[in-house]
PDB file of C-alpha atoms in Angstrom:
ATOM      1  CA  UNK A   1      99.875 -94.258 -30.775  1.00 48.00           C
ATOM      2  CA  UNK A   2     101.495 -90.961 -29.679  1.00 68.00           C
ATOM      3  CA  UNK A   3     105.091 -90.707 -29.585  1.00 77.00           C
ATOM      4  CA  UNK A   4     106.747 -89.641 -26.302  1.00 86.00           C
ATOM      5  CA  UNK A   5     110.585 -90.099 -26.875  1.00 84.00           C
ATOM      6  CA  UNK A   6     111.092 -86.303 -27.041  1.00 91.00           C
ATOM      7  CA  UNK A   7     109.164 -85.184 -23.947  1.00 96.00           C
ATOM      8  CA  UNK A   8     111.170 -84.153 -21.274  1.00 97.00           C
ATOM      9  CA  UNK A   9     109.942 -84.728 -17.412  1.00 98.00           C
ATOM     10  CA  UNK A  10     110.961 -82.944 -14.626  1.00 98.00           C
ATOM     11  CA  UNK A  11     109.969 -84.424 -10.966  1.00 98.00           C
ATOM     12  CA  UNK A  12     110.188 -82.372  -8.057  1.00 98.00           C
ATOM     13  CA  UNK A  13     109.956 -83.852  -4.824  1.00 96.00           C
ATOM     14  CA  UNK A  14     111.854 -83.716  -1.178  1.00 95.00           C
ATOM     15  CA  UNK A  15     111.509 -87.313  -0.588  1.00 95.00           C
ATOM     16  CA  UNK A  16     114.831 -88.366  -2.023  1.00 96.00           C
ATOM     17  CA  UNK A  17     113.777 -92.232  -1.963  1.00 96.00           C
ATOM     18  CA  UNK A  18     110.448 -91.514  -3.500  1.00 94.00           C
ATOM     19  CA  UNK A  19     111.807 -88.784  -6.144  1.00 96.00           C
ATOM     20  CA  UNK A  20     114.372 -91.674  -7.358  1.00 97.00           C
ATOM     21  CA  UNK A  21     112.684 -94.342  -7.596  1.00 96.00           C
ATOM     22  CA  UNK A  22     109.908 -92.755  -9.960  1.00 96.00           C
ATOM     23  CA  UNK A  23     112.559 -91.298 -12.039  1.00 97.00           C
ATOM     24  CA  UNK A  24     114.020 -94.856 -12.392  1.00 97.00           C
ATOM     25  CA  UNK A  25     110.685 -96.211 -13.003  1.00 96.00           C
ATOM     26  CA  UNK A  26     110.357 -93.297 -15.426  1.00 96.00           C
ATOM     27  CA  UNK A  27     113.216 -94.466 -17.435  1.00 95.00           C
ATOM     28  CA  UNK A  28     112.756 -97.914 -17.416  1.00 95.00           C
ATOM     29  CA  UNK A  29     109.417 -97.263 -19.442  1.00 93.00           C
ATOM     30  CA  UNK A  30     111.676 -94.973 -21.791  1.00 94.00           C
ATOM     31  CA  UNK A  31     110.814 -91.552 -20.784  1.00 96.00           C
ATOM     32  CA  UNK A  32     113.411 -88.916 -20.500  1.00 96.00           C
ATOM     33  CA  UNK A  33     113.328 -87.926 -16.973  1.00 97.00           C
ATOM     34  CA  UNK A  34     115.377 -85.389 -14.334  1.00 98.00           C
ATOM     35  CA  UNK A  35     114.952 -84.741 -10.830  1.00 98.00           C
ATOM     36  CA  UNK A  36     115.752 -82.281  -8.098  1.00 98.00           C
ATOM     37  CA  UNK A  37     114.706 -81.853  -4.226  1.00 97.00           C
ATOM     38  CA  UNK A  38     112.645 -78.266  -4.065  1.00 97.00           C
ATOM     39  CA  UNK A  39     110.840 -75.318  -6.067  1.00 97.00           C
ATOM     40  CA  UNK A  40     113.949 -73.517  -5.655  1.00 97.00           C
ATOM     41  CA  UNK A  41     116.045 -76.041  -7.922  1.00 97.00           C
ATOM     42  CA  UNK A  42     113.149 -76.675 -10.431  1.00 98.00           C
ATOM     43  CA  UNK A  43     113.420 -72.899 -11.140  1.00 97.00           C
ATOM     44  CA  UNK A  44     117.103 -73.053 -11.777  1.00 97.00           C
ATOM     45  CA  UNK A  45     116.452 -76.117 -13.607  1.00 97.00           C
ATOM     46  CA  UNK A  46     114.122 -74.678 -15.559  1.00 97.00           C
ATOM     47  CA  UNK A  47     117.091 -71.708 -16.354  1.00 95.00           C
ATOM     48  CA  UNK A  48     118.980 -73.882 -17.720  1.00 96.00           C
ATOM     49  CA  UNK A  49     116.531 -76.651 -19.488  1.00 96.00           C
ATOM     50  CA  UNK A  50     113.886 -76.959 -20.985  1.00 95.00           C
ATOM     51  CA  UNK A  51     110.844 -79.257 -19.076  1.00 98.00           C
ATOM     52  CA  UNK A  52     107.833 -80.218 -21.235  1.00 98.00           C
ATOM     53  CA  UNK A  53     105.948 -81.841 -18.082  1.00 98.00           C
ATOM     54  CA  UNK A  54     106.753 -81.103 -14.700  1.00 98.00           C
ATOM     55  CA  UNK A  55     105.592 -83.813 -11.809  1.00 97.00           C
ATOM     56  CA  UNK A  56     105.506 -81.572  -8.514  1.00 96.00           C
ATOM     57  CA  UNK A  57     104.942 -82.712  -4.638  1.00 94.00           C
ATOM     58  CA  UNK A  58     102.782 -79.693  -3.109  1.00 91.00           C
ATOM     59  CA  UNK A  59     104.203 -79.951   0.551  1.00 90.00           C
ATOM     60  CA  UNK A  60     108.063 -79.227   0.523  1.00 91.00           C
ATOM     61  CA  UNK A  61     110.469 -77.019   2.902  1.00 92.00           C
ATOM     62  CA  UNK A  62     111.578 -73.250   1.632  1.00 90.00           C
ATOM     63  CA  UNK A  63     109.080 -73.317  -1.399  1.00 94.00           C
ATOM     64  CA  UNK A  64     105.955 -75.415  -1.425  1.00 93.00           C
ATOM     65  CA  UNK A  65     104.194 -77.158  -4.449  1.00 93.00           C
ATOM     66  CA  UNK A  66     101.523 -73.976  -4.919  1.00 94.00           C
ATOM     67  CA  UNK A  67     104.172 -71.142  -4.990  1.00 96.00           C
ATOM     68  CA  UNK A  68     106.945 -73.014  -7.119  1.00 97.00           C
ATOM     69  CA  UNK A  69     103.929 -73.477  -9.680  1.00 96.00           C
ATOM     70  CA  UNK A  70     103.132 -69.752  -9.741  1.00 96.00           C
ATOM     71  CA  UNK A  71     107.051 -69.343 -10.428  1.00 97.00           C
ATOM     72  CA  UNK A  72     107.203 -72.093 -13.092  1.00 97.00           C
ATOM     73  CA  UNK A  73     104.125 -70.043 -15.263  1.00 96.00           C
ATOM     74  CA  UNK A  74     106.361 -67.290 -14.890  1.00 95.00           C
ATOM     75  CA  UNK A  75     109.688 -68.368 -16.077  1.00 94.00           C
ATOM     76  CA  UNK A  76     108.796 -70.996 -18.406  1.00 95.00           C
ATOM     77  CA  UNK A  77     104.773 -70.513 -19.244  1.00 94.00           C
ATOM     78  CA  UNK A  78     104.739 -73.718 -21.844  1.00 94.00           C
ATOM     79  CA  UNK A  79     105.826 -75.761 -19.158  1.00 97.00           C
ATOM     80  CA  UNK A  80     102.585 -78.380 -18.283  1.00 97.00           C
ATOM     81  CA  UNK A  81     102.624 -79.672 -14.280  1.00 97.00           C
ATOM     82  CA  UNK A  82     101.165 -82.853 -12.510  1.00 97.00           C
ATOM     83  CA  UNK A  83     100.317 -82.421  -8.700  1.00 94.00           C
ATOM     84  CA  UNK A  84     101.026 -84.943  -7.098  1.00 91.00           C
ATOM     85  CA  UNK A  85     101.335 -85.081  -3.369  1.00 84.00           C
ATOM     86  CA  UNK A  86     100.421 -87.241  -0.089  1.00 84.00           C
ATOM     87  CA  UNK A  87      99.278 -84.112   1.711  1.00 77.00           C
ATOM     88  CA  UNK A  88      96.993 -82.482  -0.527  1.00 71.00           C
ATOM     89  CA  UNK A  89      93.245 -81.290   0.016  1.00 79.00           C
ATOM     90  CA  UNK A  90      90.313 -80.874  -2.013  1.00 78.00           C
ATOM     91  CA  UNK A  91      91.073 -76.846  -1.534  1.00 83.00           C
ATOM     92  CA  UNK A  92      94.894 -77.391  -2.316  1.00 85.00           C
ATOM     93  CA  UNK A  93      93.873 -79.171  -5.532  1.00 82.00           C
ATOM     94  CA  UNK A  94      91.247 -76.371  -6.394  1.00 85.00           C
ATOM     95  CA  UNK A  95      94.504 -73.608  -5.497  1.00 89.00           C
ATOM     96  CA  UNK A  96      97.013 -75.650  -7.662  1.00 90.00           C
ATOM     97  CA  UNK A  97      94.153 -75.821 -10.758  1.00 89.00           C
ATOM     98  CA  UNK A  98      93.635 -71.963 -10.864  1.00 92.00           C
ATOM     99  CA  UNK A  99      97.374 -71.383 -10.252  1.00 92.00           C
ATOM    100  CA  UNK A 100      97.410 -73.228 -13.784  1.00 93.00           C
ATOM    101  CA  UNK A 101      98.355 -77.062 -13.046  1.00 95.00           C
ATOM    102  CA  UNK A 102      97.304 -79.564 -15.564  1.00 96.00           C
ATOM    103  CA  UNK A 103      95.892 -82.012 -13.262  1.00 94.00           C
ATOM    104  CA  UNK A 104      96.414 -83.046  -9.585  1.00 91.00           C
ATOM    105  CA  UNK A 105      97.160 -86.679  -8.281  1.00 92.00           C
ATOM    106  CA  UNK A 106      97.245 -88.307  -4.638  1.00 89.00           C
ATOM    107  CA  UNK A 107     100.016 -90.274  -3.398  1.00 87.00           C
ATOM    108  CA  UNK A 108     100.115 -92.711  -3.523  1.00 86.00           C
ATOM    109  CA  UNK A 109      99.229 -93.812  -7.166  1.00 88.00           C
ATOM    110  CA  UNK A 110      99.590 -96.339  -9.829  1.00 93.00           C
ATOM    111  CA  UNK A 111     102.606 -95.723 -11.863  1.00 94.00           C
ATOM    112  CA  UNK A 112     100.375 -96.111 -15.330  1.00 95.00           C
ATOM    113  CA  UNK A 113      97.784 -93.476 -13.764  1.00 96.00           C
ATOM    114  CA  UNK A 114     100.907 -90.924 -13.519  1.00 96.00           C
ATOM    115  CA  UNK A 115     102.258 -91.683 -16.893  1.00 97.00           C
ATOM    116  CA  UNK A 116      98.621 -91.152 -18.459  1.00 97.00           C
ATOM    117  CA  UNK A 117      98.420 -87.882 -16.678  1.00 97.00           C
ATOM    118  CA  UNK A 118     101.735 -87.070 -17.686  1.00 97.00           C
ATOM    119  CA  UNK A 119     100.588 -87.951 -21.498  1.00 97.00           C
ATOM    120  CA  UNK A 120      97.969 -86.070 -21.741  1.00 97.00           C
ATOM    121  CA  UNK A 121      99.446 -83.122 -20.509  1.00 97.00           C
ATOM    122  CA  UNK A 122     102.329 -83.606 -23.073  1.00 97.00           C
ATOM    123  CA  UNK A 123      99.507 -83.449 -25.457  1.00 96.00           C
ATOM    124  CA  UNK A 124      97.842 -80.235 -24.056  1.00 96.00           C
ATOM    125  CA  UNK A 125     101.566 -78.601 -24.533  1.00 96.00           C
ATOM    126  CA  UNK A 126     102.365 -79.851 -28.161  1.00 95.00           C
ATOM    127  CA  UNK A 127      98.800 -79.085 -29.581  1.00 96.00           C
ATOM    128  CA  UNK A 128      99.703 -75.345 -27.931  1.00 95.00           C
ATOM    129  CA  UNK A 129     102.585 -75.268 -29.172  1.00 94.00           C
ATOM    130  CA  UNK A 130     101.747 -75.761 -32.766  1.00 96.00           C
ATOM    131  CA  UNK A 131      98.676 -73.579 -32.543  1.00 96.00           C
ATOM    132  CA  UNK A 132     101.334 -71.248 -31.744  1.00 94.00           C
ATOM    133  CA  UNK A 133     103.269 -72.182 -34.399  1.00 94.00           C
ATOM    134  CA  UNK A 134     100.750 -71.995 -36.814  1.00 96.00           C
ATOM    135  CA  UNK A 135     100.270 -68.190 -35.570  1.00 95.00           C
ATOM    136  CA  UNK A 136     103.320 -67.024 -35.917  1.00 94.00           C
ATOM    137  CA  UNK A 137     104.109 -67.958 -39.377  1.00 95.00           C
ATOM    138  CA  UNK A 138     100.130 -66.518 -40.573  1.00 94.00           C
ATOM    139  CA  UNK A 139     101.618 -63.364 -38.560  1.00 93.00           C
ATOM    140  CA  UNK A 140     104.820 -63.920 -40.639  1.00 93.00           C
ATOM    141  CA  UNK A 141     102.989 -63.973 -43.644  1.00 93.00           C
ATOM    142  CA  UNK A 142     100.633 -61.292 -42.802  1.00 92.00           C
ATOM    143  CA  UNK A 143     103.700 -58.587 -42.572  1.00 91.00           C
ATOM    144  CA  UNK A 144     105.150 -59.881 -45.887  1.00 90.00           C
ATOM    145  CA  UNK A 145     102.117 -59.433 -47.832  1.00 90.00           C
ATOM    146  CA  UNK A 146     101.674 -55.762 -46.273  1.00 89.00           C
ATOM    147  CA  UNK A 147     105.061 -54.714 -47.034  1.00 87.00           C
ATOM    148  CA  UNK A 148     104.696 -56.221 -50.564  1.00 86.00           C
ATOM    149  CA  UNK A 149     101.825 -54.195 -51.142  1.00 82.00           C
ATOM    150  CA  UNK A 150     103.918 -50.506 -50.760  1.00 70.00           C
TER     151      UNK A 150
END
């Protein structure tokens, strides 16, 4: 079984009641979780943390779900994000999966659905992140053995 103790969860959501009560239910099941109230915040969030698996509502004021998603790719690219909304449509769901969001979920939804979703995109990001691990050292490597050779 996977360990999760080191992911770090970021939900984003204007409905204070809802947003807090996941994040308790979040930590009560021993996952490491913040929370703020718009797109706007998640970016400066994201400025100042890092966020391994971001849970984002689609419908908020200022800066909706679909355009603080497109930001998030931009500032912090690694950064994996769950969908989940009580306003979505089939067509928002297609948007939000070619704006690059791991998966999309309806409110409302089984807390053990959301954490499985939240897994497995914790496992898309750390099998990534290795792969690009693994490249940068061969790339590493690849410069040593060239300048070795003059």
């Amino acid at each position: 079984m996977e360990n999760y103790s080191d992911m770090k969860i970021l939900l984003v959501d204007d409905e204070e009641r809802f947003r807090k009560t996941l994040n308790k239910r979040l930590r009560e099941k021993g996952f490491d979780a913040a929370d703020v109230e718009s797109g706007i915040k998640a970016l400066e969030y994201l400025k100042k943390s890092s966020v391994d698996v971001m849970v984002l509502d689609i419908k908020m004021p200022e800066m909706d779900g679909i355009e603080t998603l497109l930001n998030v790719k931009k500032v912090s690219p690694g950064t994996e994000v769950v969908l989940l909304t009580g306003h979505g449509t089939v067509d928002t769901a297609i948007q939000g999966m070619r704006a690059g969001a791991h998966d999309y979920l309806m409110k409302p939804c089984e807390i053990e659905l959301l954490i499985d979703k939240i897994e497995r995109a914790y496992d898309v990001k750390k099998e990534r992140d290795e792969r690009i691990k693994k490249a940068e050292e061969r790339s590493r490597l690849d410069k040593l053995e060239k300048a070795v050779r003059f």
